[in-house]
PDB file of C-alpha atoms and ligand atoms in Angstrom:
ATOM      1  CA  UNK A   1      47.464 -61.126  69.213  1.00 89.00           C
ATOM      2  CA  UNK A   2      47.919 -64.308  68.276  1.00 94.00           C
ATOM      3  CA  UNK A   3      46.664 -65.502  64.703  1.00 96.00           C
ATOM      4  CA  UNK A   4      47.282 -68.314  62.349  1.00 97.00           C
ATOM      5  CA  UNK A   5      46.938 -68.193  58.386  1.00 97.00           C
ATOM      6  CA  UNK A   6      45.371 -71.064  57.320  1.00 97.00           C
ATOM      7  CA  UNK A   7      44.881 -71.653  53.506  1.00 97.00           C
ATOM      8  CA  UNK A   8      46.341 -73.255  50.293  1.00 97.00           C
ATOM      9  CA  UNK A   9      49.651 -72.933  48.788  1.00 97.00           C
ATOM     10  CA  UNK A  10      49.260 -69.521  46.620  1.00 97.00           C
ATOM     11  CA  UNK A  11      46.507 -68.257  48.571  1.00 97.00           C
ATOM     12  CA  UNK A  12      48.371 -65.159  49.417  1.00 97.00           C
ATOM     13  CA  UNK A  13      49.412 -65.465  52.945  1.00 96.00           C
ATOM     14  CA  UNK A  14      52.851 -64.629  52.822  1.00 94.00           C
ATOM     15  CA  UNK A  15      51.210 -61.255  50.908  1.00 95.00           C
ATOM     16  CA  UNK A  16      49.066 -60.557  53.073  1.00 96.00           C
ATOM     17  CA  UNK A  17      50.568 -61.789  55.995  1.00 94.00           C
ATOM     18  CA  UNK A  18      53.691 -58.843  55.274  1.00 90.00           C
ATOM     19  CA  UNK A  19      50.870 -55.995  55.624  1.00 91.00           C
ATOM     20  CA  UNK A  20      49.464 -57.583  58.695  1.00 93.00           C
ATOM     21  CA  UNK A  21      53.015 -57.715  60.588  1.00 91.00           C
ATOM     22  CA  UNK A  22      53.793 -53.718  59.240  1.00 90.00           C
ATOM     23  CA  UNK A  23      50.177 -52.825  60.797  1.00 93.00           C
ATOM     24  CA  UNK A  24      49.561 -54.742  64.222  1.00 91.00           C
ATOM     25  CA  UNK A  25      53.064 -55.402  65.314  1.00 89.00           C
ATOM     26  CA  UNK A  26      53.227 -59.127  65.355  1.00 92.00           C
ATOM     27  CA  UNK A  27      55.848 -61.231  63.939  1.00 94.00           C
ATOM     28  CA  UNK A  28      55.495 -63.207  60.941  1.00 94.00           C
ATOM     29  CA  UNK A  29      56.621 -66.713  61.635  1.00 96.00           C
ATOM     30  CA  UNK A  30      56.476 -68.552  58.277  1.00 95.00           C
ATOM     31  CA  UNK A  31      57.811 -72.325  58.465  1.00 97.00           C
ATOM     32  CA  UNK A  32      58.221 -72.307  54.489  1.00 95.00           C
ATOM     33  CA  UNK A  33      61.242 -69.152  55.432  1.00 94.00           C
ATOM     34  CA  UNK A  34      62.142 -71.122  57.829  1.00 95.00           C
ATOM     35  CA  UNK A  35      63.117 -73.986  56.602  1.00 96.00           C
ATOM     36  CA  UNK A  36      64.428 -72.387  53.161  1.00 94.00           C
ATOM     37  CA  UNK A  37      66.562 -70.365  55.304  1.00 93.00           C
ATOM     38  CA  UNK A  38      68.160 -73.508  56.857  1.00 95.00           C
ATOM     39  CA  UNK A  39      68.202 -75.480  53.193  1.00 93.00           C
ATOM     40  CA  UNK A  40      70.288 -72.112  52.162  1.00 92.00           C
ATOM     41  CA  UNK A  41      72.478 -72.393  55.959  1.00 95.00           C
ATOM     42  CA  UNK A  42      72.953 -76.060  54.941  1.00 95.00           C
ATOM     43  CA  UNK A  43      72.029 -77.251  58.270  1.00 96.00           C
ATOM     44  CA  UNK A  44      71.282 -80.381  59.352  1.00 96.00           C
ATOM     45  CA  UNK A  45      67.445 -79.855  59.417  1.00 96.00           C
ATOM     46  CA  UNK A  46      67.719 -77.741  56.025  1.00 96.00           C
ATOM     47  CA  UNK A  47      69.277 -80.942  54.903  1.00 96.00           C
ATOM     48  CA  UNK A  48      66.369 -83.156  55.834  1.00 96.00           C
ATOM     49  CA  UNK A  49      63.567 -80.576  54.943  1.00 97.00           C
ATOM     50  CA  UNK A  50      65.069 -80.143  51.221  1.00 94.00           C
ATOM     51  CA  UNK A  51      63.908 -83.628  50.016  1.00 91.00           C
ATOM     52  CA  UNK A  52      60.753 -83.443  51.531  1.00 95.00           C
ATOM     53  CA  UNK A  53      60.122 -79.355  50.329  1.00 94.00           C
ATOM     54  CA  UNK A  54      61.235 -80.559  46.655  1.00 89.00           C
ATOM     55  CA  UNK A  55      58.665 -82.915  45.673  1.00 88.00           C
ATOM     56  CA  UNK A  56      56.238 -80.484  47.545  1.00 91.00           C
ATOM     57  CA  UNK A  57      55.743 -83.290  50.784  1.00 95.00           C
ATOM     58  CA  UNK A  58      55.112 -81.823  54.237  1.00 97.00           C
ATOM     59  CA  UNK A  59      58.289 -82.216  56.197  1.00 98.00           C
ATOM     60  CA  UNK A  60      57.622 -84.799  59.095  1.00 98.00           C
ATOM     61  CA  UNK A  61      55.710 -83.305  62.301  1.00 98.00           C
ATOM     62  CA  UNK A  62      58.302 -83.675  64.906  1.00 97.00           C
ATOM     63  CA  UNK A  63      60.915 -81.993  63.185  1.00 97.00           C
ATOM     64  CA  UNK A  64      58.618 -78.844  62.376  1.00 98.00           C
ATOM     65  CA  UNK A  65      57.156 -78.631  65.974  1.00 98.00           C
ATOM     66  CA  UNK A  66      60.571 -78.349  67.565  1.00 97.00           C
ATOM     67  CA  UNK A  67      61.662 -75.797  65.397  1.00 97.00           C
ATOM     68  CA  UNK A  68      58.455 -73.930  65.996  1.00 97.00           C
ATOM     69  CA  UNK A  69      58.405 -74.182  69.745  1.00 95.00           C
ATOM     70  CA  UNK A  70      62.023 -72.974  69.452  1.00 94.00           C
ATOM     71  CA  UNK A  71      61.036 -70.228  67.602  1.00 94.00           C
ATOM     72  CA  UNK A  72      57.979 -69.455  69.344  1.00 93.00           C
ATOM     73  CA  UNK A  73      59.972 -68.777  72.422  1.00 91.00           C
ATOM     74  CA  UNK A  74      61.787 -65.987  70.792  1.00 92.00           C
ATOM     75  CA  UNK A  75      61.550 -62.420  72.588  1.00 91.00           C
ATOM     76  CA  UNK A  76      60.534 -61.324  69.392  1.00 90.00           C
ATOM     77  CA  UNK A  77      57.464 -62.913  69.634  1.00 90.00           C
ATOM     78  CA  UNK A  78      56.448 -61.812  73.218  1.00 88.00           C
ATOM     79  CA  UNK A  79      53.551 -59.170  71.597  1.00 86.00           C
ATOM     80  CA  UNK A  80      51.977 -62.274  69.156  1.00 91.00           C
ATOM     81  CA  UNK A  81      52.682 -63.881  65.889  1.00 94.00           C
ATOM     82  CA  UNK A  82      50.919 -64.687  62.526  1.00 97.00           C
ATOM     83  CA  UNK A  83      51.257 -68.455  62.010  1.00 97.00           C
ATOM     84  CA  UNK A  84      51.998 -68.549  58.307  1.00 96.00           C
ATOM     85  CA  UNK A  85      52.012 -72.128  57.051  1.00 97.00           C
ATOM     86  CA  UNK A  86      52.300 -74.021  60.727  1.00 98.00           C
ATOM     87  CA  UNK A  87      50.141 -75.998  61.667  1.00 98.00           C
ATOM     88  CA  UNK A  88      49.224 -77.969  58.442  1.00 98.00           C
ATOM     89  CA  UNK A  89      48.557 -81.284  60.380  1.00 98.00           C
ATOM     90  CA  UNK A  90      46.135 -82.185  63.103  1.00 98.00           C
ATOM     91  CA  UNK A  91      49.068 -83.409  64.876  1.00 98.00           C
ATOM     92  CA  UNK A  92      51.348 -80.273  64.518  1.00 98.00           C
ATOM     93  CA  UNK A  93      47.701 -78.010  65.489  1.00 98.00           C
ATOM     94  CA  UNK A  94      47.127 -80.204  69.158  1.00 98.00           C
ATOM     95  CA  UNK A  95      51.038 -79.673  69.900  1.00 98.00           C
ATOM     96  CA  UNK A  96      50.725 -75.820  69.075  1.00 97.00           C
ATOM     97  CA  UNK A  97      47.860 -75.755  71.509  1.00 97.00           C
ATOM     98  CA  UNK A  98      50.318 -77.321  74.528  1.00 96.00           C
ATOM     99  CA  UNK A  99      52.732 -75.019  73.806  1.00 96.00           C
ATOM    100  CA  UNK A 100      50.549 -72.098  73.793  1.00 96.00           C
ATOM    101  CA  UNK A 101      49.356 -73.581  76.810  1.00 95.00           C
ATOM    102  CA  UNK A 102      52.725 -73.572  78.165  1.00 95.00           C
ATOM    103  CA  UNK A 103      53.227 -69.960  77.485  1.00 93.00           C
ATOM    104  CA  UNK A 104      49.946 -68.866  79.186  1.00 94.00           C
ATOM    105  CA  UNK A 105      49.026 -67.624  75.460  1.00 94.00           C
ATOM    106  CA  UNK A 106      45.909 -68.451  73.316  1.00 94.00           C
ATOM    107  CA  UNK A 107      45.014 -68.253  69.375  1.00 96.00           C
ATOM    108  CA  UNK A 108      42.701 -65.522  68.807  1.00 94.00           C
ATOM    109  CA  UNK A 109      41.571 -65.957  65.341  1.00 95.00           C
ATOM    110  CA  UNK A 110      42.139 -68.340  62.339  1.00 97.00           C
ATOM    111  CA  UNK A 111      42.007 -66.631  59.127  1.00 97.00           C
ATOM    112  CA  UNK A 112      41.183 -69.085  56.156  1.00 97.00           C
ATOM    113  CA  UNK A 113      41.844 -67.836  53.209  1.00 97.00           C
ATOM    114  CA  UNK A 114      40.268 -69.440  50.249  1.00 95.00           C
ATOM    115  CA  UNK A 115      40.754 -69.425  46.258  1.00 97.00           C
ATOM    116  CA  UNK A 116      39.996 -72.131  43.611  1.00 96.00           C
ATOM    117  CA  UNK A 117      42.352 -74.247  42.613  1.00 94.00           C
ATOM    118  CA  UNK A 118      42.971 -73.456  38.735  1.00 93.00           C
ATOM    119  CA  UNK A 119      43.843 -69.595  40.016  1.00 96.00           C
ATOM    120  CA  UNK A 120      46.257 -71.217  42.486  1.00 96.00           C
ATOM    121  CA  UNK A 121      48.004 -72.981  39.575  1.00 95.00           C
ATOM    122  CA  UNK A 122      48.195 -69.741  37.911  1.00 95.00           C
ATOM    123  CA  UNK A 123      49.389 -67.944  40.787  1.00 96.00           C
ATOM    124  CA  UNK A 124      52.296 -70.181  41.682  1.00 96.00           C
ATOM    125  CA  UNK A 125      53.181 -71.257  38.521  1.00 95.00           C
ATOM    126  CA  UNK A 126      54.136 -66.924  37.803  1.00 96.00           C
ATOM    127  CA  UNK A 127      55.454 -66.594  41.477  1.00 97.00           C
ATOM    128  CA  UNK A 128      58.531 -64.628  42.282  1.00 97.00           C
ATOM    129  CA  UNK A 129      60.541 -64.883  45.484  1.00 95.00           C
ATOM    130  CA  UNK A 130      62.951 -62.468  47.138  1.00 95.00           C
ATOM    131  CA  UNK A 131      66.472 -64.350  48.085  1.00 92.00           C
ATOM    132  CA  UNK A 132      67.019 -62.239  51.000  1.00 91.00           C
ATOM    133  CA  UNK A 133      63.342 -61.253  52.723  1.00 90.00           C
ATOM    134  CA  UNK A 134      61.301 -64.023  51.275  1.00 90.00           C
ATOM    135  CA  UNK A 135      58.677 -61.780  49.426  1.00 92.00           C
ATOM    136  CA  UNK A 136      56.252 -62.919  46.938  1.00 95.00           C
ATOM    137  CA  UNK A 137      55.654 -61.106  43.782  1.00 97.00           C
ATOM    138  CA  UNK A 138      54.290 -62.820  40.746  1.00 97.00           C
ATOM    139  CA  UNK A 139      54.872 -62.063  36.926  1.00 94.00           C
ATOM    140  CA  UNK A 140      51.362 -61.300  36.221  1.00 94.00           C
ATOM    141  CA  UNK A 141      49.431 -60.342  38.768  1.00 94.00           C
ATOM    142  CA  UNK A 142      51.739 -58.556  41.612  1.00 95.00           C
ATOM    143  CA  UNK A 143      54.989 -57.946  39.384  1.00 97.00           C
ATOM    144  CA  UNK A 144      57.881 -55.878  41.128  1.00 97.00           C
ATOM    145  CA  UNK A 145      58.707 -51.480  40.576  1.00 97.00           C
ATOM    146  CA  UNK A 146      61.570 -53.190  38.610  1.00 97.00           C
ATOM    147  CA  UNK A 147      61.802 -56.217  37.012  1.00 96.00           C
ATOM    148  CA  UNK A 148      64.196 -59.070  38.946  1.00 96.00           C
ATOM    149  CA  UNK A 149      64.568 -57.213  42.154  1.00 97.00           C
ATOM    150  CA  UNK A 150      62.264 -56.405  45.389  1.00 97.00           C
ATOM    151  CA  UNK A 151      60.689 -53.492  46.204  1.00 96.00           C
ATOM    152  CA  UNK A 152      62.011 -53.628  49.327  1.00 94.00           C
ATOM    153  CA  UNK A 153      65.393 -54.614  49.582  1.00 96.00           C
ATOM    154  CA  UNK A 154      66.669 -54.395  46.247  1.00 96.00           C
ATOM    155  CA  UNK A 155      68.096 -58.303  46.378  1.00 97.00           C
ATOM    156  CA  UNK A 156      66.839 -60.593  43.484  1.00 97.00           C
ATOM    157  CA  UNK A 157      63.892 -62.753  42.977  1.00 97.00           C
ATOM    158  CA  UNK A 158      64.011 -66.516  41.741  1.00 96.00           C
ATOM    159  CA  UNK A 159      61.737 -69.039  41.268  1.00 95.00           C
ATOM    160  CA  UNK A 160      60.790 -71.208  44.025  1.00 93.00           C
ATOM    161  CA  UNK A 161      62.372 -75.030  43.045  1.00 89.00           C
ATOM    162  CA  UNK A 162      58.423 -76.262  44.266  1.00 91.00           C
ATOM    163  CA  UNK A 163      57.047 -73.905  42.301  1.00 93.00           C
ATOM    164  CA  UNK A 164      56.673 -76.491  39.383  1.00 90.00           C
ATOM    165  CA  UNK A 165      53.256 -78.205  37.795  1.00 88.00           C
ATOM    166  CA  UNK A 166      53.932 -81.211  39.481  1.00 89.00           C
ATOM    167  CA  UNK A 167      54.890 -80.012  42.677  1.00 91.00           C
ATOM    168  CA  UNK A 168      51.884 -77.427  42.636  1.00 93.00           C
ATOM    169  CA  UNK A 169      49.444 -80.431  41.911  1.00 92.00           C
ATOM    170  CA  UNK A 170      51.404 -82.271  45.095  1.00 94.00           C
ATOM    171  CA  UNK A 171      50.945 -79.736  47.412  1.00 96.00           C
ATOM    172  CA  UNK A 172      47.332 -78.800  46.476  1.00 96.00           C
ATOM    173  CA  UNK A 173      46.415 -82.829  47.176  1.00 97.00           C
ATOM    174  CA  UNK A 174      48.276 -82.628  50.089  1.00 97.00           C
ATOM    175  CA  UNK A 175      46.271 -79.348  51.272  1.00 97.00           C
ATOM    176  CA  UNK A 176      43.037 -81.520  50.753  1.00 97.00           C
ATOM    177  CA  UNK A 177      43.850 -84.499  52.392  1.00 98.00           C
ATOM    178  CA  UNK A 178      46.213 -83.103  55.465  1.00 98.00           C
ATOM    179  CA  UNK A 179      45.252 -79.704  56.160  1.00 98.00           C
ATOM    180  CA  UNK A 180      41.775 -78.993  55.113  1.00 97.00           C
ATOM    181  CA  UNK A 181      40.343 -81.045  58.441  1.00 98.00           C
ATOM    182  CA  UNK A 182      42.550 -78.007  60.203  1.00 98.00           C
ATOM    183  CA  UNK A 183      38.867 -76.027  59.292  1.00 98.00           C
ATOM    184  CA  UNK A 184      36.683 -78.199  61.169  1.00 98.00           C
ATOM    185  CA  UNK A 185      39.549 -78.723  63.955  1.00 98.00           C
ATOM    186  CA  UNK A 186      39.551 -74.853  64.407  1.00 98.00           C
ATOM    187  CA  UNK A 187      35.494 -73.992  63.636  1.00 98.00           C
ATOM    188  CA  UNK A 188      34.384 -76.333  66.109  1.00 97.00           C
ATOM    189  CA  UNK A 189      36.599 -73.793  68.619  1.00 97.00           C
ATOM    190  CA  UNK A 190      35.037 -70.749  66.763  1.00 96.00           C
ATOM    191  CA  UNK A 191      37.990 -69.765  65.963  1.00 97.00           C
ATOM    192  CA  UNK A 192      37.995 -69.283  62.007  1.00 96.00           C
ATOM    193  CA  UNK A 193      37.125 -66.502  59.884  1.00 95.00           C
ATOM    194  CA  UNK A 194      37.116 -67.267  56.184  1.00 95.00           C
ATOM    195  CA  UNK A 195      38.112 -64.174  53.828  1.00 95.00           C
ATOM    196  CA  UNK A 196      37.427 -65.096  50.000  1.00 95.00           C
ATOM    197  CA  UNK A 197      41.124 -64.941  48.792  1.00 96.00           C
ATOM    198  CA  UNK A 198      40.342 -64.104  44.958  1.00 96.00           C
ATOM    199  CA  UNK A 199      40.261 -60.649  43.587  1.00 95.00           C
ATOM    200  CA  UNK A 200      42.848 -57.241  44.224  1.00 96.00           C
ATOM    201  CA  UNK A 201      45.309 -58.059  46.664  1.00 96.00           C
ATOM    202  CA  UNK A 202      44.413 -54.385  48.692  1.00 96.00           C
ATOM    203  CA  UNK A 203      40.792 -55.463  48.550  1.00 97.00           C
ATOM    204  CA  UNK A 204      41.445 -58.460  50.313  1.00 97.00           C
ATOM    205  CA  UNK A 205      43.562 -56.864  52.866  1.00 97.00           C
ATOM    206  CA  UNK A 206      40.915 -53.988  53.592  1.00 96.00           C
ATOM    207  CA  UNK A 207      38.679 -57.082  54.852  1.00 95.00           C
ATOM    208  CA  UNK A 208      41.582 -58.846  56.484  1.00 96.00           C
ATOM    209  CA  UNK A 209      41.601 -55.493  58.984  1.00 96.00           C
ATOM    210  CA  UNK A 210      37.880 -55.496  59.390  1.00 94.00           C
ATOM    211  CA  UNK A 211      37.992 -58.464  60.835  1.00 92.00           C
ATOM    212  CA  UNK A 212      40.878 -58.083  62.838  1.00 92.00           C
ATOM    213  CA  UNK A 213      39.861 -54.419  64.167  1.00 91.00           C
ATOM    214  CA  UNK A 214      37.715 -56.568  66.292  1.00 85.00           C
ATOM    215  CA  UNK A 215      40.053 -57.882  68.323  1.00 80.00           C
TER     216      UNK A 215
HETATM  217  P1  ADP B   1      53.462 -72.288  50.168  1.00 50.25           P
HETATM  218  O1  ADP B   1      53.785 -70.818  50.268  1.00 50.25           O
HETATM  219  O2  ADP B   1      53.548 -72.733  48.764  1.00 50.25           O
HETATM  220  O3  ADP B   1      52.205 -72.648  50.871  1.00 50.25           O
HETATM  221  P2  ADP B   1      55.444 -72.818  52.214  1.00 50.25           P
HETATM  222  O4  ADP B   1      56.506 -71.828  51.935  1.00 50.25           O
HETATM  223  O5  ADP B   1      54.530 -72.561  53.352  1.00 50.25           O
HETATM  224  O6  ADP B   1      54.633 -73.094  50.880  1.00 50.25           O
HETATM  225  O7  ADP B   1      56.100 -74.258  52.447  1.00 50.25           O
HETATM  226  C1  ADP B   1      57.014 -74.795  51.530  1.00 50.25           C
HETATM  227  C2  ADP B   1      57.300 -76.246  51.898  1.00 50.25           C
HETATM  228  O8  ADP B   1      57.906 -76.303  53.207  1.00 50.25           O
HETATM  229  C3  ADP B   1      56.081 -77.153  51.986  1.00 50.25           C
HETATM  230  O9  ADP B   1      55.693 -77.685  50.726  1.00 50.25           O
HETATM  231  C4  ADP B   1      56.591 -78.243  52.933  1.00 50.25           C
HETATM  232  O10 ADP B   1      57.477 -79.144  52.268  1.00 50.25           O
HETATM  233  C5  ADP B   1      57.435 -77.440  53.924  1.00 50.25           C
HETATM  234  N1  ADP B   1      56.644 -76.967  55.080  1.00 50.25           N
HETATM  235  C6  ADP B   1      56.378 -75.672  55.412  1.00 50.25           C
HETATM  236  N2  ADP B   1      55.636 -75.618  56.530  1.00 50.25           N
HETATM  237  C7  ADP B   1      55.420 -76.895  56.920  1.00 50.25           C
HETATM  238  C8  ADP B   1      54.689 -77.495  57.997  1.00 50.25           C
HETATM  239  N3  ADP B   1      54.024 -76.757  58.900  1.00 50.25           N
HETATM  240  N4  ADP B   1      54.682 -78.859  58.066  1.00 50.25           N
HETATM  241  C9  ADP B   1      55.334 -79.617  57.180  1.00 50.25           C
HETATM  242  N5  ADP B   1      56.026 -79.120  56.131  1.00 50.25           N
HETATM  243  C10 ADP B   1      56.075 -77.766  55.994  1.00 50.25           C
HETATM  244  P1  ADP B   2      51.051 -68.336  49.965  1.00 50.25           P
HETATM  245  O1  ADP B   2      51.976 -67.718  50.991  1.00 50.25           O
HETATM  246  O2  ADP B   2      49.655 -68.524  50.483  1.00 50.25           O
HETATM  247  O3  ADP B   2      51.605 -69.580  49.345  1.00 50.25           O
HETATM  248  P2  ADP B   2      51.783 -66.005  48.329  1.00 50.25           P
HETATM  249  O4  ADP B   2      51.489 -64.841  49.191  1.00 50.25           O
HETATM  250  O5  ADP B   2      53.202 -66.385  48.118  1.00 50.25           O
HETATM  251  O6  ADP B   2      50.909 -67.281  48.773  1.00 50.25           O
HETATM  252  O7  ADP B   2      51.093 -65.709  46.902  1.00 50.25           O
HETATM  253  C1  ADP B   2      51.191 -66.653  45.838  1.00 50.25           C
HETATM  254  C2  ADP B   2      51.362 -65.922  44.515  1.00 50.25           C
HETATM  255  O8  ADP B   2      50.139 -65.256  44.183  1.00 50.25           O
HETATM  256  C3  ADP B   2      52.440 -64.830  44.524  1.00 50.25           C
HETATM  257  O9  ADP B   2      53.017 -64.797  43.244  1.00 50.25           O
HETATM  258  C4  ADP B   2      51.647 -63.542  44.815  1.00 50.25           C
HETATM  259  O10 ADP B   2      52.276 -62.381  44.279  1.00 50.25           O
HETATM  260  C5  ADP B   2      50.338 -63.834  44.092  1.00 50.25           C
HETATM  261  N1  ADP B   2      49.161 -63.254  44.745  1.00 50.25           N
HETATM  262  C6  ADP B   2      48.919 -63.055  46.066  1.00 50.25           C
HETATM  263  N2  ADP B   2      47.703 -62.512  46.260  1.00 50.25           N
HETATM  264  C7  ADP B   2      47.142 -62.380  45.025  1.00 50.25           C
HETATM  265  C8  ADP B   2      45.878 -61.894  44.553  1.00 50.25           C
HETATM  266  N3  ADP B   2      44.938 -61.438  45.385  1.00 50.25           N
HETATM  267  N4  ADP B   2      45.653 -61.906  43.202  1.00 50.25           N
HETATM  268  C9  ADP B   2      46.599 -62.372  42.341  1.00 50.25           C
HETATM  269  N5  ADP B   2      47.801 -62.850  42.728  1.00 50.25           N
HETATM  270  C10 ADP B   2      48.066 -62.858  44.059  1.00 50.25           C
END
């Protein structure tokens, strides 16, 4: 299975995207961990990303496609992956579709997963990240068992530098304007199912799995 998580910053992919990956066996391949993982490595690409993730602009297209078709090749990935935050560009959606090509593999579902904007703010602006497994909790809504640390792995949470007003407000425009058209691009292939992203986070996932018990 093949899928890819299309939807605003702080729509809950990353959350829901964890359950998915623990369920049906696919890899989660997030380009946000990704490239935080390299800004933390210091190397040469987190170097270049960092500006770029900062002010909350998307890193440029040819550097994200050739770390996802290196990635993408990965054993790991041989039984499908969840797309989590790739593509977010026409451009970086027509190369994915060459190098699925190349693989003899093909997308079978887009889930878009929608919220309004002022609960995004609200979301991100109380979001909590785990240092070592890249977890999202949030102060108010989806707090850890125990304050600072995850549930998981016991290693602390921190506040995402782009998880500011202003860089929230940046990467909501940006959403609009660059991403968005990623609905059309992928309806006109009836490829997307859109899942209301607003309410309890178990509620959401319960209709994730309907849909995806399909395929
Ligand atoms: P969020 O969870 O808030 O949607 P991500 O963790 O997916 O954010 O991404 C964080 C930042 O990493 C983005 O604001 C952008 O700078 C960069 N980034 C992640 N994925 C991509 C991508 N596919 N194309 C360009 N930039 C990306
Ligand atoms: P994305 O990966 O789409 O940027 P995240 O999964 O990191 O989003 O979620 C953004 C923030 O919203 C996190 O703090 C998370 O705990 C919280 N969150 C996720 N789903 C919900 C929900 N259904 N209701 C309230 N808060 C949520």
């Amino acid at each position: 299975m093949n899928l890819i998580f299309l939807g605003p910053p702080g729509a809950g992919k990353g959350t829901q995207a964890k359950n998915i990956c623990n369920d049906y066996g696919v890899v989660q391949l997030s380009t946000g961990d990704i490239l935080r993982a390299n800004k933390k490595e210091g190397t040469p690409l987190g170097k270049t990303a960092q500006e770029y993730m900062d002010r909350g602009d998307l890193v440029p297209d040819d550097l994200i496609i050739k770390m996802i078709r290196e990635e993408m090749k990965k054993p790991s990935c041989s039984n499908g992956c969840l797309l989590d935050g790739f593509p977010r560009t026409v451009v970086q959606a027509r190369a994915l579709e060459i190098l699925l090509g190349e693989m003899g593999k093909k997308l079978d579902s887009v889930l878009v997963l929608d919220v309004p904007d002022e609960e995004l703010v609200r979301r991100l602006s109380a979001r909590l990240t785990c240092k070592s497994c890249g977890r999202s909790y949030n102060n108010i809504f989806n707090p850890p068992k125990v304050e600072g640390v995850c549930d998981d792995d016991g290693a602390e949470l921190y506040q995402r530098e782009d998880d500011s007003e202003k860089s929230i407000r940046n990467r909501l425009e940006i959403y609009k304007k660059m991403t968005s058209p990623l609905i059309d691009f992928y309806s006109n292939q009836d490829l997307c199912d859109e899942i209301s992203g607003s309410g309890q986070i178990n509620e959401i996932y319960s209709g994730i799995k309907n849909l995806l018990d399909k395929y």
